[in-house]
Short mmCIF file of C-alpha atoms in Angstrom, two decimals:
data_model
loop_
_atom_site.label_atom_id
_atom_site.label_comp_id
_atom_site.label_asym_id
_atom_site.label_seq_id
_atom_site.Cartn_x
_atom_site.Cartn_y
_atom_site.Cartn_z
CA MET A 262 1.87 6.07 -8.82
CA VAL A 263 -0.32 8.04 -6.43
CA THR A 264 0.98 11.32 -5.02
CA TYR A 265 -0.26 13.38 -2.10
CA GLY A 266 1.87 16.35 -1.13
CA SER A 267 4.84 14.46 -2.54
CA ALA A 268 6.48 17.51 -4.09
CA ARG A 269 6.90 18.88 -0.57
CA ASN A 270 8.76 15.97 1.04
CA ALA A 271 9.94 13.76 -1.83
CA SER A 272 10.69 16.13 -4.71
CA ASP A 273 14.10 14.60 -5.39
CA CYS A 274 12.53 11.11 -5.66
CA LEU A 275 9.90 12.39 -8.09
CA GLU A 276 12.55 14.15 -10.12
CA SER A 277 14.65 10.98 -10.40
CA MET A 278 11.56 9.03 -11.51
CA LEU A 279 10.81 11.56 -14.22
CA LYS A 280 14.40 11.30 -15.41
CA ALA A 281 14.04 7.51 -15.49
CA ALA A 282 10.87 7.93 -17.57
CA MET A 283 12.81 10.05 -20.05
CA ASP A 284 15.71 7.59 -20.16
CA GLU A 285 13.42 4.57 -20.65
CA PRO A 286 10.68 5.73 -23.05
CA THR A 287 9.34 2.20 -23.61
CA VAL A 288 7.95 2.10 -20.05
CA SER A 289 4.67 3.92 -19.38
CA TRP A 290 4.29 6.03 -16.23
CA ILE A 291 0.99 7.20 -14.75
CA PHE A 292 0.94 9.69 -11.88
CA VAL A 293 -2.39 10.18 -10.09
CA ASP A 294 -2.22 13.39 -8.05
CA ASN A 295 -4.61 13.24 -5.09
CA THR A 296 -3.35 16.51 -3.61
CA PRO A 297 -6.22 19.02 -3.10
CA THR A 298 -4.04 21.75 -4.60
CA SER A 299 -2.19 21.31 -7.89
CA THR A 300 1.24 21.36 -6.21
CA ASP A 301 2.32 17.87 -7.24
CA ALA A 302 0.93 18.09 -10.78
CA ASP A 303 2.56 21.51 -11.30
CA PHE A 304 5.90 20.11 -10.11
CA LEU A 305 5.66 17.13 -12.47
CA VAL A 306 4.61 19.18 -15.49
CA ALA A 307 7.43 21.68 -14.93
CA LYS A 308 10.00 18.88 -15.01
CA LEU A 309 8.65 17.13 -18.09
CA THR A 310 9.48 17.65 -21.72
CA ALA A 311 7.27 16.23 -24.48
CA GLN A 312 7.10 12.78 -22.91
CA GLN A 313 4.64 10.43 -24.60
CA ASN A 314 5.10 7.78 -21.92
CA VAL A 315 3.96 9.91 -18.93
CA GLN A 316 0.37 10.66 -17.92
CA ILE A 317 -0.63 12.97 -15.08
CA ILE A 318 -4.17 12.62 -13.72
CA ARG A 319 -5.53 15.20 -11.27
CA ARG A 320 -7.87 14.07 -8.49
CA PRO A 321 -8.17 17.11 -6.18
CA ASP A 322 -11.13 15.41 -4.46
CA ASN A 323 -8.61 12.91 -2.99
CA PRO A 324 -10.56 9.65 -3.41
CA GLY A 325 -7.82 7.77 -1.53
CA PHE A 326 -4.74 5.74 -2.34
CA ALA A 327 -6.73 2.65 -3.36
CA ALA A 328 -8.94 4.60 -5.76
CA GLY A 329 -5.94 6.47 -7.15
CA CYS A 330 -4.19 3.18 -7.92
CA ASN A 331 -7.32 1.80 -9.58
CA GLU A 332 -7.66 4.91 -11.72
CA GLY A 333 -4.06 4.64 -12.81
CA VAL A 334 -4.62 1.02 -13.84
CA ARG A 335 -7.73 1.93 -15.83
CA ASN A 336 -5.73 4.50 -17.78
CA GLY A 337 -2.90 2.09 -18.64
CA ARG A 338 -2.58 -0.80 -21.07
CA SER A 339 0.50 -2.78 -20.03
CA SER A 340 0.15 -6.47 -19.17
CA TRP A 341 2.03 -5.92 -15.89
CA ILE A 342 1.42 -3.11 -13.42
CA ALA A 343 4.08 -1.65 -11.13
CA PHE A 344 2.69 0.00 -8.01
CA MET A 345 5.35 2.35 -6.65
CA ASN A 346 5.33 4.91 -3.85
CA PRO A 347 6.53 8.39 -4.86
CA ASP A 348 9.20 8.39 -2.13
CA LEU A 349 11.15 5.47 -3.58
CA GLU A 350 14.67 6.16 -4.84
CA MET A 351 14.55 4.96 -8.44
CA ASN A 352 16.52 5.53 -11.63
CA ALA A 353 16.69 4.16 -15.16
CA GLU A 354 18.66 1.10 -14.01
CA THR A 355 15.90 0.27 -11.51
CA VAL A 356 13.33 0.46 -14.31
CA ARG A 357 15.42 -1.85 -16.50
CA GLU A 358 15.69 -4.34 -13.64
CA LEU A 359 11.91 -4.27 -13.18
CA ALA A 360 11.46 -5.00 -16.88
CA ASN A 361 13.94 -7.86 -16.60
CA ILE A 362 12.01 -9.34 -13.65
CA VAL A 363 8.80 -9.36 -15.67
CA GLY A 364 10.58 -10.98 -18.60
CA THR A 365 12.00 -13.84 -16.54
CA LEU A 366 9.10 -14.75 -14.26
CA PRO A 367 8.43 -18.44 -13.56
CA ASP A 368 5.15 -19.95 -14.72
CA GLY A 369 2.25 -19.30 -12.35
CA ALA A 370 3.59 -16.09 -10.84
CA ALA A 371 0.78 -13.54 -10.54
CA ALA A 372 2.68 -10.87 -8.61
CA VAL A 373 6.15 -9.87 -7.42
CA ALA A 374 6.95 -8.38 -4.02
CA LEU A 375 9.86 -5.95 -4.33
CA ARG A 376 12.28 -5.39 -1.49
CA GLN A 377 12.27 -2.02 0.22
CA ARG A 378 14.60 -0.61 2.82
CA THR A 379 12.60 1.76 5.00
CA ARG A 380 14.65 3.51 7.68
CA GLY A 381 17.00 0.55 7.94
CA PHE A 382 14.31 -2.16 7.85
CA VAL A 383 14.45 -4.36 4.73
CA HIS A 384 11.06 -5.84 3.93
CA GLU A 385 9.43 -7.68 1.06
CA GLY A 386 5.68 -7.93 0.55
CA ILE A 387 2.90 -8.61 3.03
CA HIS A 388 2.48 -11.41 5.56
CA PHE A 389 -0.36 -12.24 7.97
CA ASN A 390 0.74 -13.68 11.31
CA ARG A 391 -1.13 -16.44 13.14
CA PHE A 392 -3.38 -13.83 14.75
CA GLY A 393 -4.48 -12.42 11.39
CA TRP A 394 -2.42 -9.25 11.85
CA PHE A 395 -0.86 -8.11 8.59
CA VAL A 396 2.75 -6.93 8.67
CA ASP A 397 5.58 -5.93 6.38
CA ARG A 398 7.38 -9.22 5.87
CA PRO A 399 11.12 -9.12 6.71
CA ALA A 400 13.07 -9.74 3.51
CA HIS A 401 14.93 -12.83 4.71
CA SER A 402 11.98 -14.40 6.52
CA ARG A 403 10.72 -17.85 5.58
CA ASP A 404 7.14 -16.71 6.16
CA GLU A 405 4.75 -16.83 3.24
CA ILE A 406 4.44 -13.77 1.02
CA TYR A 407 0.69 -13.20 0.74
CA GLY A 408 1.02 -10.39 -1.78
CA PRO A 409 3.07 -7.38 -2.83
CA SER A 410 3.03 -4.05 -1.07
CA GLY A 411 0.93 -1.41 -2.80
CA GLY A 412 3.98 0.82 -2.57
CA ALA A 413 6.51 -1.46 -4.29
CA GLY A 414 5.14 -4.40 -6.21
CA LEU A 415 4.26 -5.87 -9.58
CA VAL A 416 0.90 -7.44 -10.40
CA ALA A 417 -0.30 -9.05 -13.62
CA ARG A 418 -3.03 -6.86 -15.10
CA ASP A 419 -5.38 -9.77 -15.78
CA VAL A 420 -5.14 -10.89 -12.15
CA PHE A 421 -5.63 -7.37 -10.77
CA GLU A 422 -8.65 -6.74 -12.96
CA SER A 423 -10.21 -10.17 -12.37
CA LEU A 424 -10.15 -9.47 -8.61
CA GLY A 425 -11.70 -6.04 -9.04
CA GLY A 426 -8.60 -4.09 -8.02
CA PHE A 427 -8.13 -2.51 -4.61
CA ARG A 428 -11.19 -1.96 -2.44
CA GLU A 429 -11.73 1.79 -2.64
CA ASP A 430 -13.82 1.99 0.53
CA LEU A 431 -10.68 1.16 2.53
CA PHE A 432 -9.23 4.45 1.23
CA ALA A 433 -5.59 3.79 2.28
CA TRP A 434 -3.36 1.73 4.59
CA GLY A 435 -4.45 -1.87 4.31
CA GLU A 436 -5.96 -2.02 0.83
CA ASP A 437 -2.94 -3.99 -0.41
CA ALA A 438 -3.23 -6.48 2.47
CA GLU A 439 -6.91 -7.07 1.71
CA PHE A 440 -6.06 -7.54 -1.97
CA ALA A 441 -3.30 -9.98 -0.99
CA LEU A 442 -5.82 -12.10 0.92
CA ARG A 443 -8.10 -12.26 -2.10
CA MET A 444 -5.12 -13.31 -4.23
CA VAL A 445 -4.36 -16.17 -1.85
CA GLU A 446 -8.03 -17.19 -1.68
CA ARG A 447 -8.07 -17.46 -5.50
CA GLY A 448 -4.81 -19.43 -5.58
CA HIS A 449 -2.62 -16.69 -7.07
CA LYS A 450 1.07 -16.85 -6.19
CA THR A 451 3.35 -13.93 -5.24
CA ILE A 452 7.11 -14.39 -5.49
CA GLY A 453 9.93 -12.34 -4.00
CA SER A 454 12.71 -10.44 -5.74
CA ASP A 455 16.34 -9.62 -5.01
CA LEU A 456 15.84 -6.07 -6.30
CA ARG A 457 16.02 -3.69 -3.33
CA ILE A 458 14.75 -0.11 -3.47
CA GLU A 459 15.37 2.61 -0.88
CA HIS A 460 12.14 3.93 0.60
CA ARG A 461 11.86 7.15 2.62
CA GLY A 462 8.59 6.24 4.33
CA GLY A 463 5.87 8.52 5.70
CA HIS A 464 6.40 11.32 3.20
CA SER A 465 2.68 12.08 2.76
CA PHE A 466 2.00 12.72 6.46
CA GLU A 467 5.45 13.56 7.84
CA GLY A 468 5.25 16.46 10.26
CA ASP A 469 1.44 16.60 10.10
CA GLU A 470 -0.13 15.38 13.35
CA GLY A 471 -3.63 15.34 11.86
CA LEU A 472 -2.64 13.12 8.94
CA THR A 473 -0.66 10.84 11.25
CA LEU A 474 -3.79 10.36 13.36
CA THR A 475 -5.81 9.69 10.19
CA LYS A 476 -3.33 6.99 9.18
CA ASN A 477 -3.59 5.28 12.58
CA LYS A 478 -7.39 5.40 12.53
CA LEU A 479 -7.67 4.02 8.99
CA LEU A 480 -5.12 1.29 9.65
CA LEU A 481 -6.97 0.02 12.73
CA ARG A 482 -10.38 0.36 11.06
CA ASN A 483 -9.19 -1.56 8.01
CA ARG A 484 -7.63 -4.33 10.08
CA PHE A 485 -11.00 -4.98 11.74
CA ASP A 486 -12.81 -4.77 8.41
CA ILE A 487 -10.50 -7.36 6.85
CA ALA A 488 -10.96 -9.67 9.84
CA ALA A 489 -14.76 -9.32 9.69
CA ARG A 490 -14.90 -10.11 5.97
CA HIS A 491 -12.27 -12.83 5.60
CA TYR A 492 -11.59 -14.66 8.87
CA SER A 493 -13.07 -17.80 10.38
CA LEU A 494 -14.61 -17.66 13.86
CA THR A 495 -11.43 -19.08 15.40
CA LEU A 496 -9.16 -16.62 13.63
CA ARG A 497 -11.49 -13.75 14.55
CA ALA A 498 -11.15 -14.66 18.21
CA LYS A 499 -7.35 -14.71 17.91
CA PHE A 500 -7.40 -11.42 16.03
CA MET A 501 -9.63 -9.80 18.68
CA LEU A 502 -7.20 -10.82 21.42
CA PHE A 503 -4.19 -9.54 19.51
CA ALA A 504 -5.88 -6.25 18.52
CA THR A 505 -6.87 -5.65 22.13
CA VAL A 506 -3.33 -6.23 23.41
CA VAL A 507 -1.86 -3.94 20.73
CA THR A 508 -4.40 -1.20 21.43
CA ILE A 509 -3.74 -1.32 25.20
CA ALA A 510 0.02 -1.27 24.58
CA LYS A 511 -0.36 1.86 22.45
CA LEU A 512 -2.68 3.62 24.91
CA PRO A 513 0.09 5.66 26.60
CA ARG A 514 1.10 7.04 23.20
CA TYR A 515 -2.52 7.77 22.32
CA LEU A 516 -3.00 9.59 25.63
CA ALA A 517 0.17 11.64 25.16
CA SER A 518 -0.91 12.62 21.65
CA GLY A 519 -4.50 13.38 22.58
CA TRP A 520 -5.72 10.55 20.34
CA ALA A 521 -7.14 8.22 22.99
CA GLY A 522 -10.78 9.17 22.46
CA GLN A 523 -10.73 8.86 18.68
CA MET A 524 -8.68 5.65 18.62
CA SER A 525 -10.99 4.10 21.23
CA LYS A 526 -13.99 4.88 19.02
CA VAL A 527 -12.31 3.14 16.08
CA TYR A 528 -11.46 0.12 18.26
CA PHE A 529 -14.97 -0.35 19.67
CA SER A 530 -16.56 0.25 16.27
CA GLY A 531 -14.30 -2.49 14.88
CA VAL A 532 -15.29 -4.87 17.68
CA ARG A 533 -19.01 -4.26 17.00
CA ASN A 534 -18.45 -4.83 13.27
CA LEU A 535 -16.54 -8.05 13.93
CA VAL A 536 -19.30 -9.41 16.20
CA ARG A 537 -22.18 -8.22 14.00
CA ARG A 538 -20.80 -9.86 10.86
CA HIS A 539 -20.72 -13.20 12.62
CA GLY A 540 -24.31 -12.86 13.74
CA VAL A 541 -23.54 -12.65 17.46
CA LYS A 542 -25.65 -10.10 19.39
#
């Protein structure tokens, strides 16, 4: 679990997770604190007793969500990895249900997409639409689950490690979608789950206009990067059309927020990258 300012906006969720860790000592928990200050780590340590199943790793340099997840995996030993956001509402019963899911998986399952309810929207894993645009897949959709969300999902350790983990250069927002594509390309199957977990959403950047802009920039940059690395010429053309329409539709919001210049730079940089990777000048 990667935290970033989580003690500020999701302290009750963190506290319930720590209680679950105490109630279920057979499950190992690893918290990677990417907060530049020690706020999150101090909060976690203050709530812990002598728990042998909890590790807290400080990364004040903030290497990103993807790198934080990878570091957590490297410091664990379990055969299955649960990637969970720190603003999920979990308790000991949730942990027991997760363990039960792992124990009853069908043959061939490499990952499990857990259901989340984020501000009323119930979603389950990641899906790519016909334009190559990745989205949170609605829970009751018949669309394919490409992979689990990096904020609520289970992945077999051997599969995660064989694929090299999350791409750390993506930093955050889209690293799970890129990983999901690599899973599909290698023939790994992700299944859904009836377990639903409440998710606050946006806790790490809530109320911070600068971080909200950073999220939007990284998300758009990473979408173009994924398209440039993974898509056929035909799908790239469809993606370019869709990305252009979405960017134009969001322009009034960007103008109102003062983001238009920076978001335009990300868009045109993505277009150049998409064209360059296909050898078109």
